[in-house]
Amino acid sequence: MKGLILAGGHGTRLRPLTYTGNKHVIPIANKPMVLYAVESLLNVGVREIVVILGPLKEGIKEAIDGNYPASFTYVEQEPLGLAHAVMKAEKYLDEPFVMHLGDNLLQNGISQFVNKFHETKADAVIGVTPVRDPRQYGVVVLENGRVKRLVEKPKDPPSNLALVGVYVFTPVVHDYTKRLKPSWRGEYEITDVLQLMVEDGRRVEVVQVEGWWKDTGKPEDLLEANQLVLDTIHGGFRHDHARIEGRVQVGEGTVLKENVIIRGPAIIGKNCVIGPNVFIGPYTSIWDDCELSDVEIENSIVMKGVRIRGVSRISYSIIGNDVVVESKPGVPRITRLVIGDRSRITLSS
């Protein structure tokens, strides 16, 4: 079985973070999110993986190449839908394959999908889970446990079951992508492919996803995914003079100075300088090479090379690579930020 990871798209809902980089390398608990998809495929035995790249492809190859026991092929695509990605990669997908959206995280991985595929000898396996607002997703209508109908981002959803971003296909799927026409959105929809398969009597099996699933399309989704992953980390880190509470991980080469409190779950990367006078609260991830002093921060994602000085409290924020945030006296008590790479922010009253 082969793998197909979609790591393209414009990431418009994550701007300004995606003006300068690919959304799939935004870190969740200090790991580029695309790597969760890579590791899920490896965990089910996939060793040949095609990665779809879009216009902003920086960082994807650097995150993947040389770090995993698998072969990777990169295919560029102008973002025209999920089914279009399958079309672009067709020549590499000559046997059953798992398609995994690079911005989707599943608590329990994808073994459910692969097991269902082998057990039922299906032509396709999809995953569904109930959601509050199905209008943002592909929606599935079931009848007696079988797929009856699929609709992409409907204004009036016929059910509350959203398509999860993992699919298993046999090569027969290529016959159906060739029959597609662009949808009203101007894209080649994977829901249309599946609908054609259902109408032709192909065996499309359904997995009711167990555990949490997160589609990280918006900043609040990134923060929630960060929380969910941090809830799974192990603790055990101790320090002579810093106060460590709960499950905390700290990377090699990181220095904790005086009057530092870290309350987990939290993770700090390598070669950081933390302190003096720093409080790091729950659900915070701080990546490599950062410097924080006179700062309170919680429920936030801080990327590489960030400098934060003198900010009373940052909360529910995402701070891009190589950003500088500093304050002057009289700033508000709580600050919420979404800052793209290489920015400089000075807070003042």
mmCIF file of C-alpha atoms in Angstrom:
data_model
loop_
_atom_site.group_PDB
_atom_site.id
_atom_site.type_symbol
_atom_site.label_atom_id
_atom_site.label_comp_id
_atom_site.label_asym_id
_atom_site.label_seq_id
_atom_site.Cartn_x
_atom_site.Cartn_y
_atom_site.Cartn_z
ATOM 1 C CA MET A 1 0.000 0.000 0.000
ATOM 2 C CA LYS A 2 1.234 3.488 -0.883
ATOM 3 C CA GLY A 3 0.553 6.879 0.649
ATOM 4 C CA LEU A 4 -0.546 10.267 -0.662
ATOM 5 C CA ILE A 5 -0.184 13.339 1.564
ATOM 6 C CA LEU A 6 -1.753 16.630 0.516
ATOM 7 C CA ALA A 7 0.418 19.519 1.660
ATOM 8 C CA GLY A 8 -0.602 22.183 -0.850
ATOM 9 C CA GLY A 9 -3.338 24.793 -0.716
ATOM 10 C CA HIS A 10 -3.113 28.515 -0.087
ATOM 11 C CA GLY A 11 -4.052 28.441 3.618
ATOM 12 C CA THR A 12 -6.104 31.617 3.266
ATOM 13 C CA ARG A 13 -7.880 31.110 6.593
ATOM 14 C CA LEU A 14 -4.526 31.100 8.394
ATOM 15 C CA ARG A 15 -3.215 34.399 7.083
ATOM 16 C CA PRO A 16 -0.970 36.214 7.950
ATOM 17 C CA LEU A 17 0.844 33.022 9.004
ATOM 18 C CA THR A 18 0.606 31.620 5.469
ATOM 19 C CA TYR A 19 1.720 34.706 3.551
ATOM 20 C CA THR A 20 5.321 33.599 3.987
ATOM 21 C CA GLY A 21 5.139 29.837 4.461
ATOM 22 C CA ASN A 22 3.244 26.603 3.973
ATOM 23 C CA LYS A 23 0.613 25.986 6.644
ATOM 24 C CA HIS A 24 1.613 22.318 6.881
ATOM 25 C CA VAL A 25 4.910 23.218 8.565
ATOM 26 C CA ILE A 26 3.209 25.222 11.320
ATOM 27 C CA PRO A 27 4.164 23.334 14.484
ATOM 28 C CA ILE A 28 1.743 21.490 16.715
ATOM 29 C CA ALA A 29 3.511 20.724 20.009
ATOM 30 C CA ASN A 30 6.803 21.682 18.315
ATOM 31 C CA LYS A 31 6.367 19.302 15.349
ATOM 32 C CA PRO A 32 5.433 20.477 11.831
ATOM 33 C CA MET A 33 1.861 19.303 11.404
ATOM 34 C CA VAL A 34 2.571 17.434 8.147
ATOM 35 C CA LEU A 35 4.779 15.028 10.098
ATOM 36 C CA TYR A 36 1.772 13.698 12.001
ATOM 37 C CA ALA A 37 0.408 12.495 8.653
ATOM 38 C CA VAL A 38 3.780 11.011 7.674
ATOM 39 C CA GLU A 39 4.011 9.103 10.950
ATOM 40 C CA SER A 40 0.432 7.853 10.700
ATOM 41 C CA LEU A 41 1.240 6.337 7.296
ATOM 42 C CA LEU A 42 4.461 4.776 8.561
ATOM 43 C CA ASN A 43 2.583 3.259 11.501
ATOM 44 C CA VAL A 44 0.383 1.240 9.120
ATOM 45 C CA GLY A 45 3.329 0.005 7.081
ATOM 46 C CA VAL A 46 3.365 2.503 4.197
ATOM 47 C CA ARG A 47 6.883 3.058 2.845
ATOM 48 C CA GLU A 48 6.256 4.817 -0.498
ATOM 49 C CA ILE A 49 4.671 8.232 -0.122
ATOM 50 C CA VAL A 50 3.733 10.919 -2.631
ATOM 51 C CA VAL A 51 3.566 14.442 -1.215
ATOM 52 C CA ILE A 52 1.497 17.078 -3.034
ATOM 53 C CA LEU A 53 3.006 20.564 -2.895
ATOM 54 C CA GLY A 54 1.313 23.855 -3.682
ATOM 55 C CA PRO A 55 2.632 27.317 -4.585
ATOM 56 C CA LEU A 56 4.047 27.809 -1.068
ATOM 57 C CA LYS A 57 6.142 24.684 -0.636
ATOM 58 C CA GLU A 58 8.987 26.008 1.523
ATOM 59 C CA GLY A 59 9.836 23.864 4.504
ATOM 60 C CA ILE A 60 8.009 20.669 3.528
ATOM 61 C CA LYS A 61 10.962 18.774 2.046
ATOM 62 C CA GLU A 62 13.264 20.050 4.786
ATOM 63 C CA ALA A 63 10.908 18.694 7.464
ATOM 64 C CA ILE A 64 10.531 15.269 5.826
ATOM 65 C CA ASP A 65 13.651 14.279 3.875
ATOM 66 C CA GLY A 66 16.189 12.104 5.677
ATOM 67 C CA ASN A 67 14.103 11.814 8.818
ATOM 68 C CA TYR A 68 11.993 8.739 8.028
ATOM 69 C CA PRO A 69 12.545 5.184 6.685
ATOM 70 C CA ALA A 70 10.462 5.706 3.543
ATOM 71 C CA SER A 71 10.813 7.017 -0.009
ATOM 72 C CA PHE A 72 9.119 10.316 -0.835
ATOM 73 C CA THR A 73 8.106 11.696 -4.216
ATOM 74 C CA TYR A 74 7.060 15.340 -4.494
ATOM 75 C CA VAL A 75 4.443 16.462 -7.004
ATOM 76 C CA GLU A 76 3.487 20.099 -7.529
ATOM 77 C CA GLN A 77 -0.154 21.089 -7.951
ATOM 78 C CA GLU A 78 -2.033 24.313 -8.460
ATOM 79 C CA PRO A 79 -4.714 23.876 -5.773
ATOM 80 C CA LEU A 80 -7.792 22.717 -7.686
ATOM 81 C CA GLY A 81 -9.313 20.284 -5.218
ATOM 82 C CA LEU A 82 -8.557 16.986 -3.516
ATOM 83 C CA ALA A 83 -9.498 14.883 -6.524
ATOM 84 C CA HIS A 84 -7.188 16.993 -8.681
ATOM 85 C CA ALA A 85 -4.324 16.019 -6.374
ATOM 86 C CA VAL A 86 -5.139 12.352 -7.030
ATOM 87 C CA MET A 87 -5.120 13.085 -10.755
ATOM 88 C CA LYS A 88 -1.692 14.751 -10.558
ATOM 89 C CA ALA A 89 -0.228 11.777 -8.664
ATOM 90 C CA GLU A 90 -1.929 9.032 -10.707
ATOM 91 C CA LYS A 91 1.207 7.581 -12.284
ATOM 92 C CA TYR A 92 2.683 6.917 -8.830
ATOM 93 C CA LEU A 93 -0.488 5.352 -7.393
ATOM 94 C CA ASP A 94 -0.731 2.056 -9.233
ATOM 95 C CA GLU A 95 -1.807 0.042 -6.189
ATOM 96 C CA PRO A 96 -4.067 0.656 -3.163
ATOM 97 C CA PHE A 97 -3.181 3.882 -1.370
ATOM 98 C CA VAL A 98 -4.078 5.975 1.657
ATOM 99 C CA MET A 99 -4.754 9.655 1.014
ATOM 100 C CA HIS A 100 -4.100 11.750 4.135
ATOM 101 C CA LEU A 101 -4.695 15.491 4.283
ATOM 102 C CA GLY A 102 -1.572 17.056 5.743
ATOM 103 C CA ASP A 103 -3.497 19.420 8.011
ATOM 104 C CA ASN A 104 -5.632 16.712 9.669
ATOM 105 C CA LEU A 105 -4.686 15.101 12.975
ATOM 106 C CA LEU A 106 -6.330 11.969 14.397
ATOM 107 C CA GLN A 107 -5.831 10.892 17.975
ATOM 108 C CA ASN A 108 -5.751 7.179 17.161
ATOM 109 C CA GLY A 109 -4.052 7.279 13.787
ATOM 110 C CA ILE A 110 -5.375 5.580 10.670
ATOM 111 C CA SER A 111 -5.215 1.843 11.393
ATOM 112 C CA GLN A 112 -9.044 1.761 11.540
ATOM 113 C CA PHE A 113 -9.172 2.769 7.881
ATOM 114 C CA VAL A 114 -6.582 0.292 6.673
ATOM 115 C CA ASN A 115 -8.058 -2.606 8.668
ATOM 116 C CA LYS A 116 -11.514 -1.865 7.275
ATOM 117 C CA PHE A 117 -10.098 -1.806 3.752
ATOM 118 C CA HIS A 118 -8.472 -5.225 4.086
ATOM 119 C CA GLU A 119 -11.389 -6.810 5.953
ATOM 120 C CA THR A 120 -14.070 -5.737 3.467
ATOM 121 C CA LYS A 121 -12.047 -5.698 0.221
ATOM 122 C CA ALA A 122 -13.585 -2.287 -0.416
ATOM 123 C CA ASP A 123 -12.999 -0.029 -3.393
ATOM 124 C CA ALA A 124 -12.813 2.924 -1.010
ATOM 125 C CA VAL A 125 -12.901 3.563 2.737
ATOM 126 C CA ILE A 126 -13.907 6.922 4.198
ATOM 127 C CA GLY A 127 -14.143 8.205 7.751
ATOM 128 C CA VAL A 128 -16.954 10.225 9.293
ATOM 129 C CA THR A 129 -17.572 11.971 12.581
ATOM 130 C CA PRO A 130 -20.391 14.225 13.856
ATOM 131 C CA VAL A 131 -19.640 17.969 13.840
ATOM 132 C CA ARG A 132 -21.497 21.050 15.045
ATOM 133 C CA ASP A 133 -21.378 22.927 11.729
ATOM 134 C CA PRO A 134 -21.228 20.535 8.748
ATOM 135 C CA ARG A 135 -21.314 23.432 6.261
ATOM 136 C CA GLN A 136 -17.519 23.633 6.421
ATOM 137 C CA TYR A 137 -16.957 20.023 5.348
ATOM 138 C CA GLY A 138 -17.816 17.285 2.926
ATOM 139 C CA VAL A 139 -21.011 15.777 4.333
ATOM 140 C CA VAL A 140 -22.036 12.108 4.220
ATOM 141 C CA VAL A 141 -25.578 10.717 4.322
ATOM 142 C CA LEU A 142 -25.817 7.123 5.552
ATOM 143 C CA GLU A 143 -28.702 4.702 5.160
ATOM 144 C CA ASN A 144 -28.545 1.471 7.160
ATOM 145 C CA GLY A 145 -24.833 2.032 7.640
ATOM 146 C CA ARG A 146 -24.122 2.403 3.926
ATOM 147 C CA VAL A 147 -23.135 5.536 2.033
ATOM 148 C CA LYS A 148 -26.121 6.974 0.206
ATOM 149 C CA ARG A 149 -25.012 10.488 -0.691
ATOM 150 C CA LEU A 150 -22.072 12.902 -0.382
ATOM 151 C CA VAL A 151 -22.185 16.696 -0.654
ATOM 152 C CA GLU A 152 -19.299 19.184 -0.518
ATOM 153 C CA LYS A 153 -19.737 22.111 1.900
ATOM 154 C CA PRO A 154 -23.547 22.291 1.575
ATOM 155 C CA LYS A 155 -25.427 25.431 2.606
ATOM 156 C CA ASP A 156 -28.191 23.193 3.973
ATOM 157 C CA PRO A 157 -26.423 20.045 5.287
ATOM 158 C CA PRO A 158 -28.399 16.813 4.907
ATOM 159 C CA SER A 159 -26.623 15.294 7.931
ATOM 160 C CA ASN A 160 -24.120 16.218 10.640
ATOM 161 C CA LEU A 161 -21.529 13.643 9.523
ATOM 162 C CA ALA A 162 -18.359 15.256 8.220
ATOM 163 C CA LEU A 163 -15.806 13.533 6.022
ATOM 164 C CA VAL A 164 -12.528 13.078 7.875
ATOM 165 C CA GLY A 165 -9.383 13.851 5.876
ATOM 166 C CA VAL A 166 -8.243 10.233 5.420
ATOM 167 C CA TYR A 167 -9.295 7.986 2.522
ATOM 168 C CA VAL A 168 -8.245 4.562 1.268
ATOM 169 C CA PHE A 169 -8.638 3.791 -2.454
ATOM 170 C CA THR A 170 -7.875 1.089 -4.954
ATOM 171 C CA PRO A 171 -6.516 2.248 -8.327
ATOM 172 C CA VAL A 172 -10.084 2.075 -9.689
ATOM 173 C CA VAL A 173 -10.463 5.595 -8.301
ATOM 174 C CA HIS A 174 -8.511 6.882 -11.327
ATOM 175 C CA ASP A 175 -11.360 5.818 -13.603
ATOM 176 C CA TYR A 176 -13.642 8.159 -11.686
ATOM 177 C CA THR A 177 -11.343 11.182 -11.477
ATOM 178 C CA LYS A 178 -11.278 11.143 -15.295
ATOM 179 C CA ARG A 179 -15.072 11.601 -15.321
ATOM 180 C CA LEU A 180 -15.058 14.723 -13.147
ATOM 181 C CA LYS A 181 -15.963 18.259 -14.041
ATOM 182 C CA PRO A 182 -15.132 21.231 -11.810
ATOM 183 C CA SER A 183 -17.690 21.958 -9.098
ATOM 184 C CA TRP A 184 -19.359 25.320 -8.446
ATOM 185 C CA ARG A 185 -16.202 26.167 -6.461
ATOM 186 C CA GLY A 186 -14.045 25.554 -9.537
ATOM 187 C CA GLU A 187 -12.460 22.488 -7.949
ATOM 188 C CA TYR A 188 -12.377 18.748 -8.609
ATOM 189 C CA GLU A 189 -14.113 17.382 -5.515
ATOM 190 C CA ILE A 190 -13.289 14.068 -3.866
ATOM 191 C CA THR A 191 -16.933 13.935 -2.739
ATOM 192 C CA ASP A 192 -17.967 13.850 -6.412
ATOM 193 C CA VAL A 193 -15.591 10.946 -7.013
ATOM 194 C CA LEU A 194 -17.082 9.020 -4.116
ATOM 195 C CA GLN A 195 -20.626 9.825 -5.223
ATOM 196 C CA LEU A 196 -19.889 8.417 -8.673
ATOM 197 C CA MET A 197 -18.476 5.273 -7.086
ATOM 198 C CA VAL A 198 -21.583 4.853 -4.929
ATOM 199 C CA GLU A 199 -23.875 5.327 -7.925
ATOM 200 C CA ASP A 200 -21.909 2.691 -9.856
ATOM 201 C CA GLY A 201 -22.319 0.199 -7.033
ATOM 202 C CA ARG A 202 -18.694 0.278 -5.963
ATOM 203 C CA ARG A 203 -18.029 -0.787 -2.397
ATOM 204 C CA VAL A 204 -17.501 2.373 -0.332
ATOM 205 C CA GLU A 205 -17.084 1.473 3.335
ATOM 206 C CA VAL A 206 -17.393 3.840 6.295
ATOM 207 C CA VAL A 207 -15.331 4.135 9.485
ATOM 208 C CA GLN A 208 -16.845 5.927 12.465
ATOM 209 C CA VAL A 209 -13.710 7.651 13.724
ATOM 210 C CA GLU A 210 -12.775 6.883 17.317
ATOM 211 C CA GLY A 211 -11.058 9.539 19.429
ATOM 212 C CA TRP A 212 -10.619 13.163 18.468
ATOM 213 C CA TRP A 213 -10.056 14.455 14.956
ATOM 214 C CA LYS A 214 -8.854 17.948 14.165
ATOM 215 C CA ASP A 215 -8.854 19.797 10.850
ATOM 216 C CA THR A 216 -6.470 22.708 11.446
ATOM 217 C CA GLY A 217 -7.921 25.208 9.012
ATOM 218 C CA LYS A 218 -8.173 28.262 11.284
ATOM 219 C CA PRO A 219 -6.010 29.763 14.061
ATOM 220 C CA GLU A 220 -8.384 28.545 16.760
ATOM 221 C CA ASP A 221 -8.124 25.034 15.300
ATOM 222 C CA LEU A 222 -4.333 25.170 15.555
ATOM 223 C CA LEU A 223 -4.553 26.153 19.206
ATOM 224 C CA GLU A 224 -7.048 23.402 19.954
ATOM 225 C CA ALA A 225 -4.891 20.825 18.161
ATOM 226 C CA ASN A 226 -1.914 22.024 20.185
ATOM 227 C CA GLN A 227 -3.908 21.504 23.373
ATOM 228 C CA LEU A 228 -5.038 18.023 22.339
ATOM 229 C CA VAL A 229 -1.508 16.871 21.511
ATOM 230 C CA LEU A 230 0.024 18.444 24.618
ATOM 231 C CA ASP A 231 -2.503 16.515 26.691
ATOM 232 C CA THR A 232 -0.719 13.334 25.566
ATOM 233 C CA ILE A 233 2.883 14.256 26.430
ATOM 234 C CA HIS A 234 4.859 12.718 29.257
ATOM 235 C CA GLY A 235 6.437 14.791 32.003
ATOM 236 C CA GLY A 236 9.306 14.144 34.340
ATOM 237 C CA PHE A 237 11.443 17.232 33.663
ATOM 238 C CA ARG A 238 13.076 18.670 36.784
ATOM 239 C CA HIS A 239 15.237 21.743 37.338
ATOM 240 C CA ASP A 240 17.280 22.954 40.309
ATOM 241 C CA HIS A 241 15.806 26.434 40.627
ATOM 242 C CA ALA A 242 12.950 26.736 38.116
ATOM 243 C CA ARG A 243 9.499 25.782 39.384
ATOM 244 C CA ILE A 244 8.067 22.972 37.250
ATOM 245 C CA GLU A 245 4.443 21.929 37.702
ATOM 246 C CA GLY A 246 2.724 19.145 35.773
ATOM 247 C CA ARG A 247 3.885 17.518 32.535
ATOM 248 C CA VAL A 248 6.669 19.571 30.977
ATOM 249 C CA GLN A 249 9.262 18.742 28.316
ATOM 250 C CA VAL A 250 12.376 20.869 27.715
ATOM 251 C CA GLY A 251 14.830 20.376 24.836
ATOM 252 C CA GLU A 252 18.604 20.082 24.905
ATOM 253 C CA GLY A 253 20.627 23.245 25.314
ATOM 254 C CA THR A 254 17.755 25.275 26.777
ATOM 255 C CA VAL A 255 18.672 27.511 29.728
ATOM 256 C CA LEU A 256 16.183 28.366 32.472
ATOM 257 C CA LYS A 257 17.163 31.473 34.412
ATOM 258 C CA GLU A 258 15.942 32.815 37.745
ATOM 259 C CA ASN A 259 12.276 33.163 38.660
ATOM 260 C CA VAL A 260 10.901 30.831 35.996
ATOM 261 C CA ILE A 261 7.624 28.968 36.457
ATOM 262 C CA ILE A 262 6.448 26.410 33.902
ATOM 263 C CA ARG A 263 3.021 24.884 34.408
ATOM 264 C CA GLY A 264 2.225 21.989 32.105
ATOM 265 C CA PRO A 265 1.237 20.518 29.883
ATOM 266 C CA ALA A 266 3.870 22.508 28.015
ATOM 267 C CA ILE A 267 6.828 21.899 25.731
ATOM 268 C CA ILE A 268 9.954 23.982 25.117
ATOM 269 C CA GLY A 269 12.360 23.256 22.281
ATOM 270 C CA LYS A 270 16.133 23.248 22.004
ATOM 271 C CA ASN A 271 18.601 26.077 22.636
ATOM 272 C CA CYS A 272 16.121 28.495 24.179
ATOM 273 C CA VAL A 273 16.797 31.057 26.896
ATOM 274 C CA ILE A 274 13.887 31.337 29.313
ATOM 275 C CA GLY A 275 14.016 34.024 31.994
ATOM 276 C CA PRO A 276 14.425 35.890 34.083
ATOM 277 C CA ASN A 277 10.866 36.421 35.352
ATOM 278 C CA VAL A 278 8.937 34.147 33.030
ATOM 279 C CA PHE A 279 5.679 32.292 33.572
ATOM 280 C CA ILE A 280 4.788 29.674 30.948
ATOM 281 C CA GLY A 281 1.257 28.409 31.473
ATOM 282 C CA PRO A 282 -0.612 25.309 30.333
ATOM 283 C CA TYR A 283 -0.999 24.394 26.669
ATOM 284 C CA THR A 284 1.985 26.394 25.501
ATOM 285 C CA SER A 285 4.527 25.154 22.966
ATOM 286 C CA ILE A 286 7.730 27.114 22.405
ATOM 287 C CA TRP A 287 9.921 25.893 19.552
ATOM 288 C CA ASP A 288 13.701 26.052 19.163
ATOM 289 C CA ASP A 289 16.035 29.056 19.581
ATOM 290 C CA CYS A 290 13.569 31.328 21.390
ATOM 291 C CA GLU A 291 14.304 33.914 24.088
ATOM 292 C CA LEU A 292 11.696 34.989 26.648
ATOM 293 C CA SER A 293 12.201 37.426 29.508
ATOM 294 C CA ASP A 294 9.761 39.262 31.788
ATOM 295 C CA VAL A 295 6.887 37.442 30.084
ATOM 296 C CA GLU A 296 3.699 35.613 31.012
ATOM 297 C CA ILE A 297 2.340 33.328 28.292
ATOM 298 C CA GLU A 298 -0.231 30.529 28.135
ATOM 299 C CA ASN A 299 -2.369 28.629 25.607
ATOM 300 C CA SER A 300 -0.107 29.681 22.736
ATOM 301 C CA ILE A 301 2.078 28.430 19.906
ATOM 302 C CA VAL A 302 5.481 30.100 19.575
ATOM 303 C CA MET A 303 7.560 29.164 16.520
ATOM 304 C CA LYS A 304 11.336 29.211 15.980
ATOM 305 C CA GLY A 305 13.658 32.078 16.811
ATOM 306 C CA VAL A 306 11.071 34.249 18.597
ATOM 307 C CA ARG A 307 12.087 37.012 21.022
ATOM 308 C CA ILE A 308 9.503 38.190 23.586
ATOM 309 C CA ARG A 309 10.345 40.759 26.216
ATOM 310 C CA GLY A 310 8.326 42.562 28.858
ATOM 311 C CA VAL A 311 4.784 41.465 27.951
ATOM 312 C CA SER A 312 2.496 41.084 30.940
ATOM 313 C CA ARG A 313 0.402 38.227 29.564
ATOM 314 C CA ILE A 314 0.026 36.628 26.157
ATOM 315 C CA SER A 315 -2.810 34.172 25.723
ATOM 316 C CA TYR A 316 -4.442 32.223 22.856
ATOM 317 C CA SER A 317 -1.780 33.460 20.436
ATOM 318 C CA ILE A 318 0.215 32.107 17.502
ATOM 319 C CA ILE A 319 3.571 33.778 16.911
ATOM 320 C CA GLY A 320 5.463 33.090 13.669
ATOM 321 C CA ASN A 321 9.145 32.389 13.105
ATOM 322 C CA ASP A 322 11.740 35.041 14.015
ATOM 323 C CA VAL A 323 9.174 37.451 15.451
ATOM 324 C CA VAL A 324 10.099 40.075 18.035
ATOM 325 C CA VAL A 325 7.421 41.143 20.524
ATOM 326 C CA GLU A 326 8.248 43.745 23.140
ATOM 327 C CA SER A 327 6.247 46.129 25.255
ATOM 328 C CA LYS A 328 6.377 49.501 26.891
ATOM 329 C CA PRO A 329 4.727 50.465 30.199
ATOM 330 C CA GLY A 330 0.956 50.601 30.309
ATOM 331 C CA VAL A 331 0.037 47.787 27.917
ATOM 332 C CA PRO A 332 -3.227 45.844 28.393
ATOM 333 C CA ARG A 333 -3.235 42.983 30.878
ATOM 334 C CA ILE A 334 -3.952 40.243 28.300
ATOM 335 C CA THR A 335 -2.702 40.223 24.720
ATOM 336 C CA ARG A 336 -3.950 37.964 21.898
ATOM 337 C CA LEU A 337 -1.841 37.796 18.753
ATOM 338 C CA VAL A 338 -1.576 35.999 15.422
ATOM 339 C CA ILE A 339 1.701 37.175 13.922
ATOM 340 C CA GLY A 340 3.348 36.070 10.672
ATOM 341 C CA ASP A 341 7.032 35.297 10.225
ATOM 342 C CA ARG A 342 9.754 37.895 10.720
ATOM 343 C CA SER A 343 7.473 40.581 12.135
ATOM 344 C CA ARG A 344 8.271 43.042 14.892
ATOM 345 C CA ILE A 345 5.563 44.142 17.322
ATOM 346 C CA THR A 346 5.931 46.844 19.966
ATOM 347 C CA LEU A 347 3.014 47.136 22.397
ATOM 348 C CA SER A 348 2.423 50.500 24.060
ATOM 349 C CA SER A 349 -0.453 52.331 25.678
#
